[in-house]
Amino acid sequence: MSRPSGLRRGLAAAMIAASLLAAAGCSTGDPGAGASAAGVAPPEPSAAGGALGPITGLTPFSASELRSLFPAARVTERTESSEGEPYPVLVVEDEETLLLVRGTGDGAAIHSVEILGRGAPDFGTGLESGLGVSRGDTFGEVFPRGTTPECGPGVEEAAGQVACRAPDDDHLTLVFSGPWDGPDGELPPLEVLTSWSVARLIWKP
């Protein structure tokens, strides 16, 4: 199995992970107003761009809009909360939950989309295959020898995991997990990390 030749470490890596997790909606607070999982403010919203199947940065956070984009799926609404702050979530599902679409604090726009299923209705091909990476892919497969991925250790609810920016896609965060006896808050060595696998895929406009 090939291994990446380098990995950004130290404070810079921690800041990368904090910003990736915050941008991806892995915060412990309101995703729209939100303190991130690291307890720091997320970066300023980026300009609308990129796409996740039919979802783009211009897609409103609306159950009716998602139903029109995924006519074969069920779209349900629910509210989640963390640290006492509620935020809206739309769930796209058929036989299984496929997408968790999180709204901004005011519920006007899409903050992030977590990809849970190995495929999604009306994408034609499997959603994850269209992204070039799937849950279960190993770190070494995603980041082959000669690459220097932007990664950092997860914090708080993501402690013990590692967040990385996906190759060639600033809109997609990959969260890796795997066995390691080292302390939380530190990146595992490459010989450990290379066998870890993708546990979560989180897209942000």
XYZ file of N, CA and C in Angstrom:
615
model
N 0.847 -1.188 0.000
C 0.000 0.000 0.000
C 0.882 1.237 0.000
N 0.590 2.177 -0.880
C 1.404 3.383 -0.943
C 1.117 4.273 0.245
N 2.085 5.101 0.597
C 1.949 5.980 1.740
C 2.300 7.401 1.343
N 1.595 8.391 1.956
C 1.938 9.760 1.665
C 3.301 10.084 2.223
N 4.006 10.994 1.549
C 5.372 11.287 1.961
C 5.448 12.344 3.036
N 4.378 13.078 3.244
C 4.459 14.126 4.240
C 3.094 14.481 4.775
N 3.063 15.141 5.939
C 1.823 15.520 6.578
C 2.090 16.767 7.385
N 1.254 17.775 7.214
C 1.441 19.004 7.966
C 1.092 18.756 9.426
N 1.958 19.186 10.304
C 1.796 18.884 11.718
C 1.828 20.151 12.555
N 1.720 19.954 13.877
C 1.865 21.047 14.809
C 0.668 21.975 14.819
N 0.904 23.244 15.198
C -0.166 24.216 15.346
C -0.907 24.425 14.038
N -0.169 24.496 12.945
C -0.817 24.700 11.647
C -1.795 23.577 11.349
N -1.406 22.342 11.649
C -2.293 21.205 11.402
C -3.535 21.285 12.274
N -3.357 21.674 13.533
C -4.503 21.800 14.427
C -5.466 22.871 13.936
N -4.920 23.976 13.431
C -5.763 25.040 12.906
C -6.497 24.579 11.656
N -5.813 23.789 10.824
C -6.461 23.234 9.634
C -7.647 22.374 10.044
N -7.425 21.476 10.997
C -8.503 20.583 11.424
C -9.656 21.371 12.017
N -9.340 22.377 12.834
C -10.394 23.175 13.448
C -11.230 23.874 12.391
N -10.560 24.461 11.400
C -11.305 25.170 10.367
C -12.077 24.200 9.483
N -11.497 23.040 9.178
C -12.201 22.052 8.367
C -13.441 21.549 9.082
N -13.296 21.207 10.354
C -14.424 20.676 11.099
C -15.490 21.732 11.303
N -15.071 22.980 11.557
C -16.041 24.054 11.707
C -16.790 24.278 10.409
N -16.052 24.334 9.318
C -16.681 24.564 8.022
C -17.602 23.423 7.651
N -17.252 22.224 8.094
C -18.038 21.053 7.730
C -19.264 20.864 8.595
N -19.422 21.665 9.630
C -20.578 21.508 10.481
C -20.366 20.510 11.591
N -19.118 20.205 11.942
C -18.831 19.301 13.049
C -18.658 20.105 14.322
N -19.428 21.137 14.480
C -19.265 21.998 15.638
C -20.138 21.508 16.771
N -19.855 22.014 17.955
C -20.680 21.687 19.099
C -21.742 22.744 19.313
N -21.795 23.744 18.445
C -22.793 24.795 18.554
C -23.570 24.927 17.266
N -24.268 26.074 17.146
C -25.065 26.386 15.981
C -24.183 26.484 14.760
N -24.414 25.697 13.709
C -23.532 25.744 12.555
C -23.525 27.093 11.880
N -24.593 27.849 12.007
C -24.639 29.110 11.311
C -23.944 30.208 12.060
N -24.018 30.195 13.407
C -23.450 31.274 14.162
C -22.185 30.822 14.808
N -21.884 29.675 14.674
C -21.329 28.666 15.481
C -19.916 28.757 15.938
N -19.730 28.436 17.197
C -18.417 28.052 17.654
C -18.131 26.698 17.055
N -16.893 26.472 16.684
C -16.537 25.188 16.102
C -16.271 24.189 17.195
N -15.982 22.958 16.780
C -15.656 21.928 17.759
C -14.410 22.295 18.525
N -13.577 23.152 17.974
C -12.368 23.561 18.662
C -12.602 24.777 19.523
N -13.852 25.306 19.532
C -14.135 26.475 20.322
C -13.663 27.755 19.678
N -13.427 27.765 18.382
C -13.022 28.971 17.686
C -14.011 29.236 16.575
N -14.090 30.496 16.145
C -15.041 30.856 15.105
C -14.646 30.222 13.785
N -15.613 29.756 13.000
C -15.291 29.210 11.687
C -14.859 30.303 10.740
N -14.209 29.941 9.634
C -13.804 30.949 8.673
C -15.011 31.611 8.036
N -14.804 32.770 7.437
C -15.881 33.455 6.744
C -16.427 32.553 5.636
N -17.747 32.604 5.409
C -18.306 31.775 4.346
C -17.653 32.083 3.010
N -17.401 31.029 2.256
C -16.792 31.212 0.949
C -17.867 31.539 -0.073
N -17.447 32.042 -1.232
C -18.390 32.314 -2.308
C -19.020 31.012 -2.766
N -20.261 31.103 -3.216
C -20.958 29.909 -3.688
C -20.166 29.258 -4.809
N -19.981 27.973 -4.703
C -19.221 27.270 -5.732
C -19.237 25.791 -5.460
N -18.824 25.009 -6.426
C -18.822 23.575 -6.268
C -20.237 23.029 -6.328
N -20.335 21.728 -6.324
C -21.644 21.089 -6.370
C -21.532 19.696 -5.791
N -22.608 19.257 -5.192
C -22.735 17.890 -4.702
C -23.950 17.310 -5.405
N -23.720 16.655 -6.536
C -24.852 16.245 -7.346
C -25.650 17.476 -7.744
N -26.958 17.482 -7.484
C -27.770 18.643 -7.838
C -27.692 19.784 -6.832
N -27.029 19.568 -5.702
C -26.936 20.605 -4.675
C -25.751 21.509 -4.982
N -25.992 22.812 -4.992
C -24.921 23.779 -5.208
C -24.933 24.803 -4.087
N -23.993 25.728 -4.151
C -23.947 26.789 -3.157
C -25.130 27.723 -3.223
N -25.907 27.660 -4.291
C -27.083 28.507 -4.445
C -28.375 27.794 -4.069
N -28.294 26.507 -3.732
C -29.492 25.762 -3.349
C -29.988 26.241 -1.992
N -31.245 26.671 -1.893
C -31.747 27.122 -0.590
C -31.932 25.951 0.365
N -31.893 26.251 1.646
C -32.161 25.238 2.666
C -33.670 25.101 2.780
N -34.207 24.171 2.026
C -35.656 24.052 1.897
C -36.021 22.605 1.633
N -36.948 22.079 2.434
C -37.390 20.704 2.227
C -38.034 20.544 0.857
N -38.830 21.516 0.449
C -39.487 21.407 -0.854
C -38.476 21.432 -1.991
N -37.414 22.225 -1.838
C -36.375 22.272 -2.865
C -35.658 20.932 -2.965
N -35.322 20.332 -1.817
C -34.643 19.038 -1.838
C -35.554 17.947 -2.398
N -36.850 18.048 -2.120
C -37.771 17.057 -2.693
C -37.805 17.153 -4.212
N -37.690 18.367 -4.730
C -37.671 18.516 -6.186
C -36.368 17.999 -6.781
N -35.274 18.098 -6.020
C -33.985 17.604 -6.498
C -33.870 16.092 -6.370
N -34.549 15.519 -5.362
C -34.503 14.073 -5.107
C -35.932 13.526 -5.074
N -36.618 13.476 -6.206
C -38.035 13.095 -6.204
C -38.294 11.660 -5.758
N -37.301 10.791 -5.848
C -37.496 9.397 -5.448
C -37.212 9.168 -3.967
N -36.768 10.197 -3.276
C -36.371 10.046 -1.874
C -37.372 10.726 -0.951
N -37.292 10.375 0.324
C -38.045 11.075 1.352
C -37.161 12.175 1.931
N -37.746 13.321 2.158
C -37.039 14.423 2.803
C -37.833 14.819 4.036
N -37.221 14.688 5.199
C -37.882 15.029 6.449
C -37.115 16.128 7.162
N -37.824 16.844 8.012
C -37.237 17.957 8.738
C -37.104 17.599 10.212
N -36.039 18.062 10.815
C -35.886 17.899 12.252
C -34.978 18.998 12.788
N -34.963 19.119 14.094
C -34.121 20.118 14.744
C -33.135 19.412 15.655
N -31.879 19.762 15.543
C -30.859 19.269 16.456
C -30.354 20.443 17.285
N -29.718 20.144 18.375
C -29.192 21.218 19.209
C -27.909 20.770 19.868
N -27.097 21.740 20.196
C -25.860 21.489 20.915
C -25.557 22.712 21.748
N -25.171 22.474 22.988
C -24.926 23.558 23.927
C -26.143 24.471 24.025
N -27.332 23.867 23.909
C -28.563 24.621 24.062
C -28.990 25.421 22.859
N -28.232 25.350 21.770
C -28.546 26.130 20.578
C -29.123 25.212 19.500
N -30.380 25.434 19.110
C -30.978 24.591 18.074
C -30.545 25.006 16.676
N -30.520 24.040 15.775
C -30.301 24.348 14.370
C -31.055 23.318 13.529
N -31.499 23.721 12.347
C -32.346 22.849 11.532
C -31.540 21.844 10.721
N -32.139 20.677 10.489
C -31.526 19.617 9.692
C -32.590 19.035 8.767
N -32.215 18.793 7.525
C -33.068 18.075 6.584
C -32.423 16.727 6.288
N -33.216 15.667 6.321
C -32.720 14.310 6.127
C -33.252 13.775 4.802
N -32.336 13.358 3.925
C -32.703 12.754 2.643
C -32.458 11.256 2.771
N -33.493 10.443 2.519
C -33.350 9.011 2.752
C -34.257 8.224 1.815
N -33.855 6.974 1.574
C -34.770 6.008 0.986
C -34.818 4.822 1.932
N -34.172 3.677 1.598
C -34.121 2.584 2.559
C -33.179 2.902 3.712
N -32.263 3.833 3.487
C -31.324 4.243 4.517
C -31.180 5.756 4.461
N -30.655 6.315 5.538
C -30.374 7.741 5.544
C -29.172 7.998 4.651
N -29.335 8.895 3.692
C -28.293 9.139 2.713
C -27.558 10.448 2.950
N -28.310 11.507 3.225
C -27.708 12.823 3.398
C -28.295 13.498 4.626
N -27.446 14.149 5.406
C -27.877 15.053 6.463
C -27.513 16.457 6.010
N -28.519 17.272 5.752
C -28.305 18.626 5.255
C -28.538 19.589 6.408
N -27.486 20.271 6.822
C -27.573 21.182 7.962
C -27.722 22.615 7.464
N -28.596 23.346 8.119
C -28.830 24.725 7.732
C -28.002 25.698 8.537
N -27.928 26.908 8.036
C -27.311 27.983 8.804
C -28.213 28.323 9.979
N -27.725 29.150 10.876
C -28.476 29.461 12.078
C -29.847 30.039 11.804
N -29.960 30.838 10.744
C -31.255 31.423 10.415
C -32.094 30.525 9.515
N -31.531 29.375 9.119
C -32.274 28.430 8.301
C -32.464 28.846 6.861
N -31.740 29.872 6.415
C -31.944 30.386 5.063
C -31.104 29.675 4.017
N -29.976 29.122 4.413
C -29.043 28.556 3.441
C -28.494 27.232 3.954
N -27.918 26.460 3.047
C -27.271 25.205 3.421
C -25.899 25.504 3.997
N -25.656 24.970 5.183
C -24.344 25.132 5.811
C -23.411 23.999 5.426
N -23.901 22.762 5.491
C -23.070 21.613 5.142
C -23.956 20.410 4.872
N -23.376 19.436 4.180
C -24.079 18.188 3.871
C -23.169 17.032 4.254
N -23.662 16.160 5.124
C -22.910 14.953 5.464
C -23.436 13.793 4.634
N -22.519 13.083 3.980
C -22.865 11.998 3.070
C -22.769 10.689 3.840
N -23.900 10.021 4.013
C -23.936 8.815 4.838
C -24.077 7.547 4.017
N -24.847 7.591 2.947
C -25.064 6.395 2.153
C -23.970 6.197 1.114
N -23.902 5.003 0.574
C -22.919 4.720 -0.473
C -23.445 5.100 -1.849
N -24.656 5.541 -1.899
C -25.237 6.038 -3.136
C -26.346 6.992 -2.771
N -26.948 7.634 -3.745
C -28.038 8.542 -3.448
C -29.008 8.531 -4.617
N -30.279 8.768 -4.344
C -31.261 8.721 -5.418
C -31.005 9.796 -6.462
N -31.230 9.428 -7.724
C -31.191 10.374 -8.837
C -29.812 10.965 -9.097
N -28.768 10.360 -8.587
C -27.430 10.795 -8.967
C -26.914 9.994 -10.154
N -27.672 8.998 -10.574
C -27.238 8.174 -11.702
C -26.232 7.140 -11.241
N -25.021 7.552 -10.953
C -24.035 6.652 -10.367
C -23.981 6.910 -8.872
N -23.270 6.079 -8.142
C -23.149 6.268 -6.709
C -22.587 7.641 -6.387
N -23.192 8.288 -5.410
C -22.757 9.631 -5.043
C -21.289 9.657 -4.670
N -20.871 8.720 -3.817
C -19.497 8.765 -3.343
C -18.515 8.486 -4.469
N -18.888 7.615 -5.410
C -17.968 7.351 -6.506
C -17.769 8.595 -7.347
N -18.802 9.453 -7.410
C -18.657 10.698 -8.133
C -17.717 11.667 -7.455
N -17.530 11.506 -6.152
C -16.617 12.363 -5.410
C -15.183 11.872 -5.494
N -14.985 10.644 -5.951
C -13.641 10.099 -6.044
C -13.159 9.434 -4.778
N -13.980 9.414 -3.743
C -13.603 8.774 -2.483
C -14.872 8.260 -1.824
N -14.753 7.168 -1.083
C -15.894 6.570 -0.404
C -15.536 6.286 1.047
N -16.571 6.186 1.858
C -16.339 5.733 3.228
C -15.696 4.356 3.182
N -14.709 4.150 4.034
C -13.986 2.888 4.054
C -12.673 2.929 3.303
N -12.499 3.912 2.413
C -11.201 4.059 1.747
C -10.135 4.393 2.784
N -8.955 3.850 2.620
C -7.896 4.118 3.591
C -7.182 5.425 3.277
N -6.537 5.955 4.298
C -5.758 7.181 4.142
C -4.714 7.015 3.047
N -4.042 5.862 3.052
C -3.012 5.618 2.056
C -3.551 5.540 0.641
N -4.804 5.101 0.492
C -5.429 5.062 -0.830
C -5.839 6.454 -1.296
N -6.326 7.264 -0.362
C -6.780 8.610 -0.717
C -5.602 9.534 -1.001
N -4.542 9.393 -0.201
C -3.372 10.258 -0.334
C -2.154 9.402 -0.680
N -1.912 9.158 -1.955
C -0.794 8.296 -2.354
C 0.548 8.954 -2.102
N 1.582 8.173 -2.245
C 2.948 8.632 -2.034
C 3.217 9.901 -2.850
N 3.881 10.853 -2.214
C 4.243 12.088 -2.890
C 3.303 13.240 -2.624
N 2.170 12.984 -1.962
C 1.245 14.062 -1.634
C 1.501 14.557 -0.220
N 1.091 15.786 0.045
C 1.205 16.371 1.379
C -0.177 16.865 1.785
N -0.989 16.014 2.369
C -2.359 16.407 2.695
C -2.418 17.429 3.820
N -3.467 18.246 3.789
C -3.735 19.193 4.866
C -4.624 18.495 5.884
N -4.069 18.154 7.027
C -4.790 17.385 8.032
C -4.495 17.939 9.415
N -5.362 17.616 10.339
C -5.130 17.957 11.727
C -5.943 17.054 12.627
N -5.580 16.955 13.896
C -6.311 16.087 14.817
C -7.673 16.655 15.157
N -8.661 15.772 15.267
C -9.980 16.199 15.693
C -9.972 16.600 17.159
N -10.945 17.410 17.534
C -11.044 17.890 18.906
C -12.462 17.689 19.417
N -12.602 17.664 20.742
C -13.867 17.484 21.428
C -14.639 16.310 20.837
N -15.790 16.546 20.185
C -16.592 15.413 19.727
C -15.915 14.628 18.614
N -14.898 15.215 17.992
C -14.134 14.507 16.961
C -12.779 14.048 17.488
N -12.600 14.074 18.804
C -11.327 13.653 19.382
C -11.029 12.213 18.996
N -9.759 11.953 18.704
C -9.351 10.620 18.300
C -9.487 10.368 16.815
N -9.989 11.359 16.085
C -10.090 11.249 14.641
C -9.180 12.287 13.994
N -9.066 12.235 12.683
C -8.227 13.172 11.936
C -9.045 13.717 10.777
N -9.060 15.041 10.636
C -9.785 15.696 9.546
C -8.803 16.159 8.486
N -9.137 15.897 7.223
C -8.273 16.281 6.103
C -9.106 16.902 4.993
N -8.511 17.865 4.329
C -9.139 18.390 3.125
C -8.992 17.354 2.017
N -10.082 17.102 1.293
C -10.042 16.103 0.222
C -9.125 16.556 -0.906
N -8.495 15.614 -1.586
C -7.621 15.986 -2.703
C -8.389 16.750 -3.781
N -7.869 17.895 -4.160
C -8.424 18.665 -5.285
C -9.870 19.081 -5.079
N -10.312 19.202 -3.832
C -11.695 19.620 -3.584
C -11.762 20.375 -2.267
N -11.783 21.702 -2.347
C -11.821 22.516 -1.143
C -13.173 22.472 -0.451
N -14.172 21.869 -1.087
C -15.507 21.825 -0.503
C -15.741 20.570 0.334
N -14.823 19.612 0.285
C -15.054 18.312 0.905
C -14.034 18.039 2.004
N -14.540 17.701 3.186
C -13.698 17.309 4.311
C -13.849 15.814 4.554
N -12.736 15.132 4.732
C -12.718 13.706 5.043
C -12.308 13.535 6.495
N -13.075 12.772 7.240
C -12.748 12.493 8.637
C -12.352 11.024 8.731
N -11.111 10.788 9.142
C -10.558 9.435 9.229
C -10.585 8.949 10.673
N -10.782 7.648 10.829
C -10.711 7.042 12.156
C -9.997 5.706 12.056
N -9.459 5.269 13.185
C -8.748 4.004 13.229
C -8.126 3.794 14.592
N -7.536 2.639 14.817
C -6.957 2.338 16.126
C -5.632 3.052 16.341
N -5.468 3.556 17.533
C -4.206 4.178 17.940
C -4.257 4.406 19.437
N -3.147 4.135 20.110
C -3.091 4.294 21.559
C -2.496 5.627 21.980
N -2.202 6.493 21.013
C -1.597 7.774 21.331
C -2.596 8.754 21.914
N -2.108 9.899 22.385
C -2.976 10.893 23.023
C -3.861 11.610 22.017
N -5.059 12.012 22.461
C -5.906 12.857 21.634
C -5.207 14.194 21.414
N -5.520 14.816 20.311
C -4.938 16.123 20.033
C -3.631 16.066 19.287
N -3.161 14.865 18.971
C -1.934 14.716 18.193
C -2.215 13.860 16.966
N -1.499 14.176 15.874
C -1.619 13.354 14.675
C -0.878 12.038 14.868
N -1.507 10.929 14.531
C -0.783 9.661 14.572
C 0.366 9.677 13.568
N 1.378 8.867 13.788
C 2.445 8.756 12.788
C 1.894 8.158 11.497
N 2.586 8.427 10.408
C 2.099 7.987 9.105
C 1.923 6.473 9.014
N 2.817 5.726 9.672
C 2.692 4.273 9.588
C 1.405 3.779 10.250
N 0.833 4.575 11.148
C -0.464 4.260 11.744
C -1.587 4.835 10.889
N -1.456 6.107 10.546
C -2.527 6.817 9.853
C -2.831 6.243 8.474
N -1.825 5.696 7.814
C -2.030 5.236 6.436
C -3.057 4.112 6.332
N -3.305 3.392 7.427
C -4.298 2.314 7.393
C -5.658 2.757 7.935
N -5.750 3.990 8.434
C -7.044 4.487 8.891
C -7.983 4.641 7.700
N -9.285 4.634 7.965
C -10.248 4.706 6.870
C -11.177 5.907 7.021
N -11.774 6.291 5.911
C -12.710 7.414 5.891
C -13.976 7.022 6.650
N -14.293 7.779 7.691
C -15.489 7.522 8.481
C -16.629 8.465 8.114
N -16.279 9.685 7.701
C -17.301 10.686 7.384
C -16.848 11.501 6.177
N -17.795 11.873 5.337
C -17.555 12.789 4.228
C -18.512 13.958 4.400
N -17.971 15.157 4.461
C -18.788 16.330 4.737
C -18.481 17.402 3.697
N -19.514 17.809 3.001
C -19.374 18.800 1.929
C -19.948 20.132 2.378
N -19.290 21.201 1.975
C -19.772 22.541 2.302
C -19.709 23.402 1.050
N -20.758 24.174 0.785
C -20.745 25.055 -0.392
C -19.557 26.010 -0.386
